[in-house]
XYZ file of C-alpha atoms in Angstrom:
433
model
C 140.726 78.315 84.106
C 137.146 79.568 83.790
C 135.870 76.002 83.227
C 137.943 74.314 85.979
C 137.970 76.802 88.858
C 140.544 76.739 91.660
C 140.987 79.353 94.422
C 144.533 80.283 93.349
C 146.173 80.158 89.946
C 149.299 78.433 91.326
C 147.188 75.411 92.277
C 146.824 74.449 88.605
C 150.518 73.451 88.718
C 150.616 72.029 92.276
C 151.004 68.311 92.969
C 147.753 68.160 94.932
C 145.490 69.864 92.377
C 147.399 69.690 89.090
C 145.248 70.304 86.006
C 146.968 68.898 82.925
C 144.939 71.045 80.490
C 146.600 74.105 82.061
C 149.924 72.880 83.455
C 150.990 71.153 80.224
C 150.545 74.308 78.140
C 153.274 76.376 79.822
C 155.324 76.441 83.049
C 153.940 78.198 86.104
C 156.670 80.856 86.180
C 156.091 81.625 82.504
C 152.361 82.122 83.173
C 153.029 84.500 86.091
C 155.610 86.427 84.052
C 153.134 86.970 81.216
C 150.401 88.080 83.633
C 152.799 90.448 85.378
C 154.111 92.175 82.262
C 151.045 92.184 80.000
C 150.209 95.728 78.833
C 147.904 97.183 76.198
C 149.452 100.609 75.773
C 152.779 102.415 76.167
C 153.101 103.724 79.723
C 155.698 106.319 78.703
C 153.111 108.100 76.531
C 150.626 108.673 79.360
C 147.449 110.626 78.773
C 146.261 112.139 82.046
C 142.914 113.199 80.598
C 141.914 109.632 79.653
C 141.208 107.355 82.617
C 141.010 104.373 80.261
C 144.360 105.078 78.659
C 145.850 101.688 79.624
C 143.150 99.764 77.713
C 142.251 102.343 75.063
C 143.879 100.341 72.255
C 142.035 97.211 73.362
C 138.719 99.095 73.276
C 139.487 100.624 69.882
C 140.244 97.179 68.423
C 137.076 95.527 69.804
C 134.484 98.191 68.982
C 134.771 98.039 65.143
C 134.399 94.244 65.240
C 131.298 94.430 67.443
C 129.774 97.228 65.386
C 130.265 95.312 62.123
C 128.061 92.397 63.275
C 124.631 92.085 61.583
C 121.905 93.537 63.803
C 118.435 92.217 64.614
C 115.429 94.505 64.597
C 115.018 94.567 68.396
C 117.913 96.201 70.290
C 118.282 97.254 73.910
C 120.638 99.390 76.010
C 121.358 98.708 79.661
C 124.191 98.865 82.186
C 126.475 95.960 83.044
C 128.690 95.474 86.101
C 132.215 94.042 85.888
C 132.890 92.587 89.368
C 135.819 94.284 91.110
C 136.455 95.210 94.768
C 139.968 96.634 94.525
C 140.955 100.286 94.674
C 140.083 102.257 91.575
C 138.561 105.646 90.803
C 136.401 103.915 88.175
C 134.741 101.567 90.674
C 130.978 102.031 91.130
C 128.429 100.821 93.673
C 124.936 99.789 92.516
C 122.982 98.098 95.353
C 120.331 96.452 93.150
C 122.817 94.565 90.966
C 123.917 90.954 91.653
C 127.518 92.250 91.742
C 127.224 95.512 93.685
C 130.864 96.654 93.384
C 132.693 96.948 90.101
C 133.095 98.810 86.840
C 130.033 100.005 84.953
C 129.712 99.367 81.222
C 126.812 100.502 79.047
C 126.052 97.860 76.405
C 124.002 97.834 73.206
C 122.890 94.309 72.330
C 120.014 92.328 70.846
C 117.452 90.232 72.722
C 119.751 87.170 72.908
C 122.716 89.096 74.319
C 124.838 89.634 71.179
C 126.940 92.758 71.809
C 127.017 95.430 69.100
C 128.660 98.280 71.028
C 129.674 99.289 74.541
C 130.894 102.312 76.481
C 132.829 102.183 79.787
C 131.690 104.723 82.363
C 134.684 106.869 83.346
C 132.943 109.678 85.259
C 131.695 111.871 82.399
C 129.271 111.322 79.528
C 129.635 113.931 76.815
C 127.238 113.952 73.851
C 128.501 112.604 70.522
C 129.554 115.175 67.909
C 126.572 116.852 66.263
C 124.076 115.795 68.954
C 122.352 117.943 71.615
C 123.388 117.642 75.259
C 120.373 116.001 76.952
C 122.054 114.892 80.148
C 124.502 112.142 81.084
C 122.083 109.216 80.702
C 120.638 110.431 77.413
C 124.082 111.146 75.945
C 125.077 107.523 76.530
C 122.092 106.272 74.507
C 122.844 108.688 71.660
C 126.495 107.588 71.639
C 125.676 103.869 71.481
C 122.866 104.440 68.966
C 125.333 105.846 66.419
C 125.888 102.312 65.064
C 122.129 101.803 64.464
C 120.981 102.488 60.931
C 117.807 104.561 61.075
C 116.621 103.455 57.624
C 116.421 99.755 58.620
C 113.594 100.332 61.151
C 115.410 99.044 64.238
C 113.493 99.389 67.517
C 115.433 100.495 70.603
C 114.539 99.670 74.233
C 115.941 101.096 77.491
C 114.897 101.581 81.130
C 113.897 104.622 83.191
C 117.488 105.631 84.074
C 118.042 106.662 80.462
C 114.545 107.781 79.433
C 113.401 111.349 78.895
C 111.214 113.127 76.363
C 114.291 114.866 74.902
C 115.878 111.454 74.288
C 112.804 110.165 72.453
C 112.822 113.291 70.268
C 116.555 113.038 69.501
C 116.219 109.358 68.519
C 113.136 110.060 66.395
C 115.060 112.736 64.478
C 117.619 110.031 63.652
C 114.874 107.680 62.465
C 115.119 105.309 65.447
C 111.794 104.448 67.146
C 112.248 103.858 70.873
C 110.407 102.443 73.895
C 111.261 102.539 77.585
C 110.059 102.964 81.118
C 110.060 106.570 82.316
C 110.162 108.257 85.694
C 106.991 110.252 86.234
C 108.823 113.518 86.970
C 110.360 113.364 83.455
C 106.984 113.207 81.701
C 106.294 116.910 81.416
C 102.879 117.612 79.955
C 101.482 114.170 80.949
C 99.528 113.793 84.191
C 98.445 110.414 85.572
C 96.416 109.343 88.581
C 98.169 108.391 91.804
C 98.883 104.770 92.625
C 96.269 104.785 95.401
C 93.522 105.743 92.948
C 94.576 103.077 90.431
C 94.786 100.472 93.198
C 91.132 101.029 94.064
C 90.190 100.280 90.446
C 92.102 96.982 90.569
C 95.137 95.401 88.954
C 95.388 95.829 85.215
C 94.076 99.398 85.239
C 95.929 101.729 82.872
C 95.821 105.284 81.578
C 97.211 106.628 78.299
C 98.390 110.134 77.445
C 99.765 111.666 74.276
C 102.348 114.449 74.003
C 103.824 116.202 70.972
C 107.356 117.544 71.485
C 109.089 119.252 68.552
C 106.580 117.649 66.151
C 107.363 114.173 67.506
C 104.360 112.221 68.826
C 105.052 110.358 72.079
C 102.549 108.062 73.794
C 102.841 107.448 77.531
C 100.996 104.732 79.463
C 100.718 104.170 83.207
C 99.782 100.600 84.127
C 99.075 99.366 87.642
C 100.176 95.862 88.570
C 101.652 95.572 92.087
C 102.590 99.220 91.651
C 102.373 101.842 88.956
C 104.667 101.578 85.918
C 105.180 104.399 83.403
C 106.184 103.539 79.839
C 106.632 105.840 76.834
C 107.229 105.135 73.160
C 107.335 106.733 69.732
C 105.957 103.651 67.948
C 103.775 101.666 70.401
C 100.613 102.386 72.395
C 98.300 100.662 74.870
C 96.294 98.892 72.181
C 95.792 96.035 71.640
C 95.253 94.920 75.239
C 96.071 91.299 76.127
C 95.409 89.150 79.198
C 98.150 87.863 81.485
C 98.014 85.716 84.619
C 98.864 87.028 88.068
C 98.668 85.379 91.494
C 95.938 86.782 93.749
C 96.736 86.427 97.443
C 93.157 86.928 98.633
C 91.609 84.394 96.238
C 94.708 82.142 96.384
C 94.636 81.430 92.695
C 95.788 82.893 89.403
C 93.591 85.562 87.860
C 93.566 87.204 84.436
C 94.792 90.805 84.319
C 94.699 93.231 81.394
C 98.109 94.247 80.051
C 98.658 97.003 77.439
C 100.662 96.170 74.320
C 103.408 98.668 75.180
C 104.092 96.811 78.459
C 104.178 93.427 76.699
C 106.731 94.685 74.179
C 108.982 96.095 76.896
C 108.960 92.879 78.943
C 109.644 90.767 75.850
C 112.551 92.639 74.270
C 114.301 94.512 77.103
C 116.276 91.632 78.665
C 119.204 91.451 76.235
C 121.906 92.711 78.606
C 120.557 90.521 81.422
C 120.884 87.498 79.112
C 124.469 88.533 78.330
C 125.270 88.836 82.056
C 123.853 85.372 82.722
C 125.911 83.774 79.932
C 129.136 85.449 81.096
C 128.496 84.489 84.730
C 128.287 80.752 83.911
C 132.015 80.434 83.166
C 133.556 83.758 84.169
C 137.359 84.052 84.313
C 138.246 84.386 88.018
C 141.894 85.487 88.117
C 142.815 87.843 90.927
C 144.882 90.914 90.102
C 145.499 94.338 91.611
C 145.708 95.976 88.178
C 142.350 97.323 87.065
C 142.967 96.766 83.352
C 143.451 93.021 83.929
C 139.856 92.781 85.133
C 138.674 94.574 81.982
C 140.782 92.311 79.765
C 139.414 89.098 81.297
C 135.861 90.460 81.023
C 136.329 91.279 77.343
C 137.640 87.755 76.720
C 134.429 86.382 78.272
C 132.336 88.827 76.245
C 134.024 87.859 72.959
C 133.546 84.141 73.653
C 129.832 84.646 74.357
C 129.507 86.731 71.193
C 131.216 83.989 69.185
C 128.919 81.326 70.650
C 125.790 83.359 69.842
C 126.997 83.828 66.243
C 127.721 80.086 66.069
C 124.166 79.322 67.233
C 122.768 81.803 64.700
C 124.671 80.151 61.846
C 123.605 76.669 62.987
C 119.957 77.752 63.027
C 120.290 79.237 59.534
C 121.793 75.939 58.321
C 118.974 73.941 60.007
C 121.374 72.128 62.345
C 119.368 70.440 65.142
C 119.811 71.929 68.602
C 120.952 68.564 69.971
C 123.943 68.621 67.613
C 124.918 72.201 68.453
C 127.580 72.844 71.087
C 126.516 74.474 74.321
C 128.529 77.351 75.788
C 130.720 75.075 77.915
C 131.694 72.810 75.008
C 132.215 75.848 72.758
C 134.553 77.533 75.261
C 136.476 74.308 75.870
C 136.944 73.805 72.120
C 138.333 77.343 71.785
C 140.840 76.686 74.575
C 141.849 73.374 73.026
C 142.327 74.931 69.595
C 144.458 77.764 70.993
C 146.647 75.254 72.841
C 147.243 73.395 69.562
C 148.607 76.474 67.838
C 152.259 75.996 66.945
C 152.323 72.299 67.836
C 154.256 69.940 65.531
C 151.551 67.590 64.247
C 154.090 65.476 62.409
C 155.900 64.445 65.618
C 155.719 60.719 66.302
C 153.563 59.680 69.240
C 154.896 56.983 71.573
C 152.808 53.898 72.279
C 150.396 51.835 70.234
C 148.191 53.533 67.634
C 144.760 54.434 69.022
C 142.577 53.940 65.939
C 142.159 51.859 62.799
C 143.334 54.770 60.653
C 146.639 54.970 62.493
C 147.155 51.183 62.401
C 146.571 51.097 58.659
C 148.866 54.076 58.256
C 151.616 52.231 60.171
C 151.314 49.354 57.699
C 151.623 51.803 54.813
C 154.766 53.293 56.379
C 156.472 49.893 56.428
C 156.149 49.661 52.652
C 157.962 52.952 52.086
C 158.343 56.560 53.235
C 155.032 58.391 53.686
C 153.967 61.751 55.051
C 152.893 61.757 58.717
C 149.255 62.274 59.664
C 147.983 64.138 62.770
C 146.670 62.296 65.825
C 143.010 61.480 66.377
C 142.556 64.367 68.829
C 143.571 66.822 66.122
C 141.677 65.097 63.304
C 138.375 65.006 65.195
C 138.458 68.426 66.893
C 136.226 69.928 64.127
C 138.204 73.181 64.109
C 139.819 74.617 60.982
C 139.536 71.516 58.774
C 138.777 73.069 55.379
C 139.358 71.495 51.965
C 141.630 73.363 49.592
C 142.956 72.608 46.115
C 146.688 71.902 45.794
C 148.709 72.458 42.650
C 149.961 68.819 42.777
C 147.987 65.596 42.781
C 149.059 63.063 45.391
C 147.901 59.756 46.821
C 144.936 59.842 49.175
C 146.117 59.335 52.778
C 142.921 57.564 53.871
C 143.679 53.827 54.486
C 142.732 51.346 51.749
C 142.120 54.162 49.261
C 144.246 54.002 46.107
C 142.970 57.209 44.520
C 144.896 60.351 43.612
C 143.512 63.777 44.379
C 144.418 67.466 44.400
C 142.220 68.187 47.453
C 143.919 68.418 50.833
C 143.005 69.487 54.381
C 144.218 72.987 55.247
C 144.957 72.034 58.873
C 146.127 68.399 58.625
C 148.094 69.090 55.409
C 147.253 65.668 53.890
C 145.618 64.844 50.554
C 142.141 63.259 50.683
C 139.600 62.308 48.001
C 136.577 64.596 47.744
C 134.218 63.997 44.821
C 130.754 62.627 44.040
C 131.976 59.016 44.240
C 134.316 59.210 47.257
C 134.355 61.343 50.378
C 137.542 60.318 52.176
C 137.765 63.872 53.570
C 134.827 63.378 55.972
C 135.721 59.772 56.800
C 139.294 60.735 57.691
C 138.133 63.392 60.211
C 135.408 61.265 61.793
C 137.432 58.161 62.724
């Protein structure tokens, strides 16, 4: 339903707009019954103190899986909006977001958008056990940063809503170097020139200050581009300075502007959550519901699919698979849906009509000579999902046409024996034709 979008879910079963990929899976009334009764916790055991009680078990099952994923060096924390305009005490309004109304989730991810942890905003942000209370925004960073190993030298990025000197000190005590934009009123002990003074000196002007808080050295830089930007870090500084291009309205051409290293690092590695939002927005599940936990559930399905696709791309790159042969997000999501629809189907059932491939025609000839085990259809053989070779205790005839060999290897999904050795590779040939 996220790939083929229709205004109402009932239209997938209607005569005018019937979509076979949806309507053939289950009846319409069955779909509406499942959506109506789906729950993630026992309503009789209500917990009035937990606003996320209805999806608490879903959150508790997802977080360990996200936190167990291997982490890159560069990590970022930012807020994410789950679009929702219904009535809910959890609903937030952020005017600068693409989706202004919805639920707010704080996400820890890498530069490509791979999620490692998240925290749903429910009105309060208490500090994690054993950590100082440094305010609501800082407590969120400390809570999400619990999954970061300080000894691995991960670098953490966040924006000015989270940043404070106390947060930089708390992260440094955990062994986590950090970098982020900072509001000027939170930089106690560091004084910078006003924007008007820096504007007179020209674009690219910057100032650098150093502060030591609880024996932690923090460097702060103010850089003037179109306006002043304050950035602080426990591992980076203004040097080395690089040149970037900016459009000059008066000269009507691009000019070179000096840019400190701390600004370059922030712009390069801070956009992880924005990348995640863009990937989810391509094929978001749009199913209307008045129940707030349905919107969370559909969002987590989208998040898990994007995470799976990013891990798939990472594995393909490690195996040197060319990008042209890798599935894009649309093909990856469609293959997941197709594989889930095949669960529980009887692959041995006979298909009406003429065989659609040479393999099936040859197999029909073999059946006339005597009883043989059925083989799956071409759609199942070539879906490239779950076809793994495994060793059987019995040796049987190879089911690939015109092969007279005997083998103990069989496909775990198709449940047929196929030759797999240095002289023959009927396993690959059977799943490609």
